[in-house]
Tab-separated table of N, CA and C and ligand atoms in Angstrom:
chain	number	residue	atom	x	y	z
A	1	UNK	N	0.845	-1.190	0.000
A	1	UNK	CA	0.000	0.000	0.000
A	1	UNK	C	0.883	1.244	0.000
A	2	UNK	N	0.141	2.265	-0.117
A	2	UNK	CA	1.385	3.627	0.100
A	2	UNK	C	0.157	4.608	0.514
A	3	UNK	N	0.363	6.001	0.552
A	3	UNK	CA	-0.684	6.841	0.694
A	3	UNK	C	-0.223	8.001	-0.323
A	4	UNK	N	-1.461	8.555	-0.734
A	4	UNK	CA	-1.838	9.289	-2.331
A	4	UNK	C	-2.500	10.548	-1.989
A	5	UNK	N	-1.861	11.138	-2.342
A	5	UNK	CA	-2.022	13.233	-2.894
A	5	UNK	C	-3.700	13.090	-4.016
A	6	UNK	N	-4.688	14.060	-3.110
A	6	UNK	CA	-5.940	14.129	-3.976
A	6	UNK	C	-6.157	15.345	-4.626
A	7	UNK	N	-7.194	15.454	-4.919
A	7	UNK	CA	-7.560	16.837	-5.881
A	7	UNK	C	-7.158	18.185	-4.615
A	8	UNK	N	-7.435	18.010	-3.846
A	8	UNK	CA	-7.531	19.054	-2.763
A	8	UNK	C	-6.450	19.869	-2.447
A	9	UNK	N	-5.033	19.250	-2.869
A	9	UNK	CA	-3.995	19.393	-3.253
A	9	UNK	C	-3.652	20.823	-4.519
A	10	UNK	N	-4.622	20.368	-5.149
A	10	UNK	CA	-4.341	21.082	-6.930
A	10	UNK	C	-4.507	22.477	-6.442
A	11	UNK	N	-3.350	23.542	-7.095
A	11	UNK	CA	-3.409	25.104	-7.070
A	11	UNK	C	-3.204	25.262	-5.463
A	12	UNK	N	-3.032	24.416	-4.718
A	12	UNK	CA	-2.440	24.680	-3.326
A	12	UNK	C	-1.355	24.677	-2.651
A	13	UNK	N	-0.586	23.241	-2.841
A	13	UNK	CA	0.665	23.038	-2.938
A	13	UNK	C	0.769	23.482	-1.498
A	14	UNK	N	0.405	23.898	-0.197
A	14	UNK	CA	0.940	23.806	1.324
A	14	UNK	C	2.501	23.407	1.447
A	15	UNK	N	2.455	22.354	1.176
A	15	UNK	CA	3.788	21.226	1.547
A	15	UNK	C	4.195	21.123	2.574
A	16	UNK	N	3.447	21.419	3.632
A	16	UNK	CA	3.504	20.961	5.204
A	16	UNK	C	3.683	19.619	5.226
A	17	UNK	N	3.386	18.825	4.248
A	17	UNK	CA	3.323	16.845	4.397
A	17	UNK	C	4.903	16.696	4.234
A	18	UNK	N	5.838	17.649	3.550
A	18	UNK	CA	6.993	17.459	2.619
A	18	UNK	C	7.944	17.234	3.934
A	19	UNK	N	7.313	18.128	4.960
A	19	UNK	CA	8.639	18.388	6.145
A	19	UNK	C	8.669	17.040	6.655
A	20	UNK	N	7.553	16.694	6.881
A	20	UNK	CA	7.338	15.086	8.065
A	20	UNK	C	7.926	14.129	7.891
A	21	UNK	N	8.020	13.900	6.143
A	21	UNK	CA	8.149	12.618	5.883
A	21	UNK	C	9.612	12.030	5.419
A	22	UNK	N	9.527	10.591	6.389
A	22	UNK	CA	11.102	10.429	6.895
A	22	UNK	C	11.773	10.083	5.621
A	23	UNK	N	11.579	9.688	4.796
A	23	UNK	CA	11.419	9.223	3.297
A	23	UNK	C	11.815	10.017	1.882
A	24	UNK	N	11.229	11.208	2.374
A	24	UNK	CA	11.717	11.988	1.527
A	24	UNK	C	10.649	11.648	-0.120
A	25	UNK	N	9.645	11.117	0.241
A	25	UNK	CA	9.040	10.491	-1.385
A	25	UNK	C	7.981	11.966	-1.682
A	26	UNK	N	8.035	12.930	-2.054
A	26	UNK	CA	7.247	13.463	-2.340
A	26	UNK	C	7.764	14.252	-3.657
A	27	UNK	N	6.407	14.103	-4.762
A	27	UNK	CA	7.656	15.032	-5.607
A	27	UNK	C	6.403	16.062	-6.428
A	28	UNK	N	7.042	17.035	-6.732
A	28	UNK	CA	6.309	17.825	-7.380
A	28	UNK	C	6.164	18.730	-8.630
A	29	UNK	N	5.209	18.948	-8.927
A	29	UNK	CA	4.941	19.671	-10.310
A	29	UNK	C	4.493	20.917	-10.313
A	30	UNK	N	3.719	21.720	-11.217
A	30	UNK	CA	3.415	23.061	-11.136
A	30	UNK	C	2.522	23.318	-10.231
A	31	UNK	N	1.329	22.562	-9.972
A	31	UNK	CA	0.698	23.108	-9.495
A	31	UNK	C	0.476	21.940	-8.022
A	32	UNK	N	0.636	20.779	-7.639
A	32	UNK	CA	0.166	19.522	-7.259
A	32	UNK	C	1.691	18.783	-6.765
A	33	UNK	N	1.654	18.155	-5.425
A	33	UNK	CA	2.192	16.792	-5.614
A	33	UNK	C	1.961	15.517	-5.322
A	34	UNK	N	2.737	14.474	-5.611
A	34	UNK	CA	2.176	13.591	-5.438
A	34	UNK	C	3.406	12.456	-4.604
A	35	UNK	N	2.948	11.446	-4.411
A	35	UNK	CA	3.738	10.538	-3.376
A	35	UNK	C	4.025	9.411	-4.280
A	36	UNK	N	5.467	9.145	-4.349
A	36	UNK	CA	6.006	7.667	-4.510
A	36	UNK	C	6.075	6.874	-4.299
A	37	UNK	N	4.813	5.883	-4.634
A	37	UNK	CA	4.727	4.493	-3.798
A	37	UNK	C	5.023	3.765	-3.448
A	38	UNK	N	6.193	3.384	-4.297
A	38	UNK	CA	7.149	2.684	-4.315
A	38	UNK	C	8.603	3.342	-3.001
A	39	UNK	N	8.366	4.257	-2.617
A	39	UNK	CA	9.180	4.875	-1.783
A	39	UNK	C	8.511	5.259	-0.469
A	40	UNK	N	7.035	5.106	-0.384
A	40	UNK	CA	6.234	5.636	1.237
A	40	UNK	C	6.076	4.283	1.415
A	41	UNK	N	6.854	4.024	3.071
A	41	UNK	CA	6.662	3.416	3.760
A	41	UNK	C	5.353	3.260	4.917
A	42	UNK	N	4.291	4.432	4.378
A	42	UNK	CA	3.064	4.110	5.316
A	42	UNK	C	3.086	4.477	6.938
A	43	UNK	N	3.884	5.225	6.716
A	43	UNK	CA	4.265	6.062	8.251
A	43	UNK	C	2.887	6.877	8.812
A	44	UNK	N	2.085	7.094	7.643
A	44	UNK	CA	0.824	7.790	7.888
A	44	UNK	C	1.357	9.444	8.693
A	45	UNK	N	2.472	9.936	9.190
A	45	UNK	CA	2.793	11.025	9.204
A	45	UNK	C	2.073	12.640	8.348
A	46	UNK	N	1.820	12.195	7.591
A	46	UNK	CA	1.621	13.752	6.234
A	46	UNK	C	0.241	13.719	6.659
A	47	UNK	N	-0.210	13.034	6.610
A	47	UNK	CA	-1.997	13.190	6.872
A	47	UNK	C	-2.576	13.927	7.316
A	48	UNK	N	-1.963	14.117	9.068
A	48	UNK	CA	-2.672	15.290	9.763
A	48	UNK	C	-1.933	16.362	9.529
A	49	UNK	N	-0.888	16.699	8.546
A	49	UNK	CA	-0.294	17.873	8.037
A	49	UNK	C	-0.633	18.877	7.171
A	50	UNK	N	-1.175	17.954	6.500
A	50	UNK	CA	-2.350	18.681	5.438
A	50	UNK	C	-3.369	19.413	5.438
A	51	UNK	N	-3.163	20.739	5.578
A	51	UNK	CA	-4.552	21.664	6.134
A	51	UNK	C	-5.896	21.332	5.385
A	52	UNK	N	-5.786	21.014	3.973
A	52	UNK	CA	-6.756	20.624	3.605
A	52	UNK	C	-7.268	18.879	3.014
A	53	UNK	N	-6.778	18.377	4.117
A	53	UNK	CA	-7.069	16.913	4.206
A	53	UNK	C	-6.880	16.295	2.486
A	54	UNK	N	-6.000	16.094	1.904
A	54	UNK	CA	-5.499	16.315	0.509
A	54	UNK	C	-5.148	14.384	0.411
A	55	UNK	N	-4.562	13.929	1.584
A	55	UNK	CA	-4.016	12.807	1.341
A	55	UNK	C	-4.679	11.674	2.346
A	56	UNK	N	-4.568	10.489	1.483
A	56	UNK	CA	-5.290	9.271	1.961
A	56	UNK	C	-4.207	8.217	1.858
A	57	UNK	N	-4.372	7.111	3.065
A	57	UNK	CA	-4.075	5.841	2.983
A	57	UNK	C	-5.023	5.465	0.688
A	58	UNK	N	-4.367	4.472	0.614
A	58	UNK	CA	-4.245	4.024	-0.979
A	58	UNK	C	-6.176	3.743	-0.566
A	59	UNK	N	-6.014	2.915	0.376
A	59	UNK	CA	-7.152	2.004	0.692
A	59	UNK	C	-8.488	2.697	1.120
A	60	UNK	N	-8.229	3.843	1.166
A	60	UNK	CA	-9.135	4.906	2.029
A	60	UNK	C	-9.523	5.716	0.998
A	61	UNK	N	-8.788	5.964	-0.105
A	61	UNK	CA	-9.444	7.062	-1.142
A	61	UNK	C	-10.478	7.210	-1.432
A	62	UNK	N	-11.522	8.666	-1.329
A	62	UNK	CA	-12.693	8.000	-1.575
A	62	UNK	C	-12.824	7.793	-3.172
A	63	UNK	N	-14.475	7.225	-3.436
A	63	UNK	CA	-14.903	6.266	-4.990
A	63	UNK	C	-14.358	7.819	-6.269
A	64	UNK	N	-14.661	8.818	-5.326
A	64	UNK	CA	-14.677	9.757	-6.770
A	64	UNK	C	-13.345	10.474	-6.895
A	65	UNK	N	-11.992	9.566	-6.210
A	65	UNK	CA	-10.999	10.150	-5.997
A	65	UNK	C	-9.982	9.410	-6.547
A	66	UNK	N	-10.383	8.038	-6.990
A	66	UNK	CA	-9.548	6.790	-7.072
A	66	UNK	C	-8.119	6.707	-8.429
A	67	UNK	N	-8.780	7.644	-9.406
A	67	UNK	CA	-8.006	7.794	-10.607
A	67	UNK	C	-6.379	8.862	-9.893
A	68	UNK	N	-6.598	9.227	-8.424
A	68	UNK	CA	-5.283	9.842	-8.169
A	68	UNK	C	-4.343	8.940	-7.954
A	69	UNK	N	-4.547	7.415	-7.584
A	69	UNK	CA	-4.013	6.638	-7.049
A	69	UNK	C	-2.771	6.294	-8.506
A	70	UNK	N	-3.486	6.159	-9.857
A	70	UNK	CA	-2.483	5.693	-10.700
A	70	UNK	C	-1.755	7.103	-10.892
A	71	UNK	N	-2.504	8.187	-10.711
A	71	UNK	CA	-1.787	9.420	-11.177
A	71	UNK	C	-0.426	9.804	-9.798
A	72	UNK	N	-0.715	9.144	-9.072
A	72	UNK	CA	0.434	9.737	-8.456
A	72	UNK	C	1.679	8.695	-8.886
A	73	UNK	N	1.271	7.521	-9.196
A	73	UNK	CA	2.423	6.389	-9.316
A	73	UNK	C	2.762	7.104	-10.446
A	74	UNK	N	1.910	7.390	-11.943
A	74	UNK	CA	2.688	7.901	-13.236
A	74	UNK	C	3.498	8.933	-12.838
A	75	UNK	N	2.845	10.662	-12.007
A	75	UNK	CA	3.592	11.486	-12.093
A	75	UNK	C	4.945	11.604	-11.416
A	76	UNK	N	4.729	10.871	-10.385
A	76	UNK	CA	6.257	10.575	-9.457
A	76	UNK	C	7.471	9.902	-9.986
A	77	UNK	N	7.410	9.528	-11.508
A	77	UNK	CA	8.494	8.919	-11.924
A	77	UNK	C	8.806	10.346	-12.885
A	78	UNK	N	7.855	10.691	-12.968
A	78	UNK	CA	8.215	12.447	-13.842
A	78	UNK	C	8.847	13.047	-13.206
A	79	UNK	N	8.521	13.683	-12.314
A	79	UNK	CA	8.462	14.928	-11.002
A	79	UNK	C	9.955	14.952	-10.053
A	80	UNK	N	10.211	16.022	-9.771
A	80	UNK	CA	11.476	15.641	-8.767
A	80	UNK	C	10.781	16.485	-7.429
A	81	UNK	N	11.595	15.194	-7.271
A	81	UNK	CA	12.047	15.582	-5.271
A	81	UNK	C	11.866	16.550	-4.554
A	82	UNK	N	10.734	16.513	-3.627
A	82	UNK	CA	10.938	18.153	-2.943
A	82	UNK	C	11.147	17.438	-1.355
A	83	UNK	N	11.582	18.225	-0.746
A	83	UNK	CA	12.360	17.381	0.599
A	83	UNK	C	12.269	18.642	1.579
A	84	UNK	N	11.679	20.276	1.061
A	84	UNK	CA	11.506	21.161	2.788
A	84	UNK	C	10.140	21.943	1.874
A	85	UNK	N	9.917	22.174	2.769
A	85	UNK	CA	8.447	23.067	3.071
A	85	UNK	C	9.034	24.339	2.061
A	86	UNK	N	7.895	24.919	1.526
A	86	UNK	CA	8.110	26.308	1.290
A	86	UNK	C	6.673	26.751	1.063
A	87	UNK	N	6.536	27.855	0.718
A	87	UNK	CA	4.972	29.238	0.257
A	87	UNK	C	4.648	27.949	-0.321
A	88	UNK	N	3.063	28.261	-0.014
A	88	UNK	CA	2.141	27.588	-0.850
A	88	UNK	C	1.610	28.686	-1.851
A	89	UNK	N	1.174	28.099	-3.191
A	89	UNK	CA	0.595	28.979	-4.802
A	89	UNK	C	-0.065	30.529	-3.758
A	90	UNK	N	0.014	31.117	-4.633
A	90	UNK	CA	-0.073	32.757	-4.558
A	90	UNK	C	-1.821	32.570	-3.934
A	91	UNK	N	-2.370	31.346	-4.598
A	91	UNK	CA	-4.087	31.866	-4.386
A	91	UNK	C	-4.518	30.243	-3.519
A	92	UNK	N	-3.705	30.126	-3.146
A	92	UNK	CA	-3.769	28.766	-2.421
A	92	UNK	C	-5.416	28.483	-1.556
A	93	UNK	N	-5.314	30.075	-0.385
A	93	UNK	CA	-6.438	30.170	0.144
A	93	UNK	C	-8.135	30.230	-0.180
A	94	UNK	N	-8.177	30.745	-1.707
A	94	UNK	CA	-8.957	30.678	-2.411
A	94	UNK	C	-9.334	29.304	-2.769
A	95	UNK	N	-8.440	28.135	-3.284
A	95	UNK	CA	-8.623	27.235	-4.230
A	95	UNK	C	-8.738	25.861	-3.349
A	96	UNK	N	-8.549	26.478	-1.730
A	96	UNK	CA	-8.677	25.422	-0.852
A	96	UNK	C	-9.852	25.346	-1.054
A	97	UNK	N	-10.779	26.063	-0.757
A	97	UNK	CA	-12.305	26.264	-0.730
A	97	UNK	C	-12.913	24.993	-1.882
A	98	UNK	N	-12.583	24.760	-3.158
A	98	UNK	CA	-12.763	24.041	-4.065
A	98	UNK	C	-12.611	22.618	-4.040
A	99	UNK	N	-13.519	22.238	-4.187
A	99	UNK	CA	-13.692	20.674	-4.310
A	99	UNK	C	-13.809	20.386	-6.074
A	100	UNK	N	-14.092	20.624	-6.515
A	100	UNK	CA	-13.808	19.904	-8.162
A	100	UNK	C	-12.872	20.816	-9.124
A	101	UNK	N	-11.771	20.719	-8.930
A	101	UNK	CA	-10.351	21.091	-9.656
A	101	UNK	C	-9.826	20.833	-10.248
A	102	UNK	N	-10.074	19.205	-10.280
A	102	UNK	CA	-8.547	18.586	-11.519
A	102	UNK	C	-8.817	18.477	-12.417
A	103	UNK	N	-9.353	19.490	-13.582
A	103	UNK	CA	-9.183	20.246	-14.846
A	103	UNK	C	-8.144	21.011	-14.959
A	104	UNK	N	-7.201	21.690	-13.435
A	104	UNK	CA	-6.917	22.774	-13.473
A	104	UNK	C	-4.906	21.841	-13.412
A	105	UNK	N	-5.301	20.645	-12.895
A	105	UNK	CA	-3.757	19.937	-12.816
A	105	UNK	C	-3.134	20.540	-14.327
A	106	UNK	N	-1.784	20.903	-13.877
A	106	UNK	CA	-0.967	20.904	-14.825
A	106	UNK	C	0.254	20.218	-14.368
A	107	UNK	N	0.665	19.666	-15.402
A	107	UNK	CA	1.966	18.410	-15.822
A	107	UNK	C	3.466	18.998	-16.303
B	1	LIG	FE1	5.941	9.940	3.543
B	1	LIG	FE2	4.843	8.606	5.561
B	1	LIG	FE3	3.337	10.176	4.032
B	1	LIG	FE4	4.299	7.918	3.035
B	1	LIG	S1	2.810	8.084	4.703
B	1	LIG	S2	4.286	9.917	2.038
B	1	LIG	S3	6.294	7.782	4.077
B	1	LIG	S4	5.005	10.845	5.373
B	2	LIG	FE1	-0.659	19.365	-1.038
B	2	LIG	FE2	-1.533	19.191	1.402
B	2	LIG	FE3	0.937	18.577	0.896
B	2	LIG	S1	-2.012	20.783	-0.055
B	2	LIG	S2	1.449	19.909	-0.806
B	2	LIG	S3	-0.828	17.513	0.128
B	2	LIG	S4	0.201	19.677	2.665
């Protein structure tokens, strides 16, 4: 199993999960990141880090969330490494508010 970056994520980017994790698997893109499954050991750490509850155990995702699960395995072999916290997107606070976003993922 591993645990997976959701829509809630997109145009927010926080990266409060980035500091926790002992692992170092998080990697990111313009707008989103996502977790390396092959590299999270399931520490469950990032979870309660996430101001806007963004990430799930694999097994926990909910039904209308499930297509993040392959998208984080594809984009994490793209994406590099982010390993410390920094600013979250300019309109972060705005786009938390949003529940249907990932039109807005960019690659
Ligand atoms: Fe990293 Fe642990 Fe989160 Fe996996 S569950 S991404 S190892 S902090
Ligand atoms: Fe995204 Fe939440 Fe981490 S918004 S960058 S999953 S803290």
């Amino acid at each position: 199993m591993a645990y997976v970056v959701t829509e809630n994520c997109i145009k927010c980017k926080y990266t409060d999960c980035v500091d926790v994790c002992p692992v170092d698997c998080f990697r990111e893109g313009p707008n989103f990141l996502v977790i390396d499954p092959d590299e999270c050991i399931d520490c469950t750490l990032c979870v309660a880090e996430c101001p806007v509850e963004a990430i799930y155990a694999e097994d926990d995702v909910p039904d209308s969330q499930t297509e993040f699960i392959a998208l984080n395995a594809e984009l994490s072999k793209e994406w590099r490494p982010i390993i410390e916290k920094k600013d979250p997107l300019a309109d972060a606070d705005e786009w938390a508010g949003v529940t249907e976003k990932r039109d807005q993922l960019l690659r």
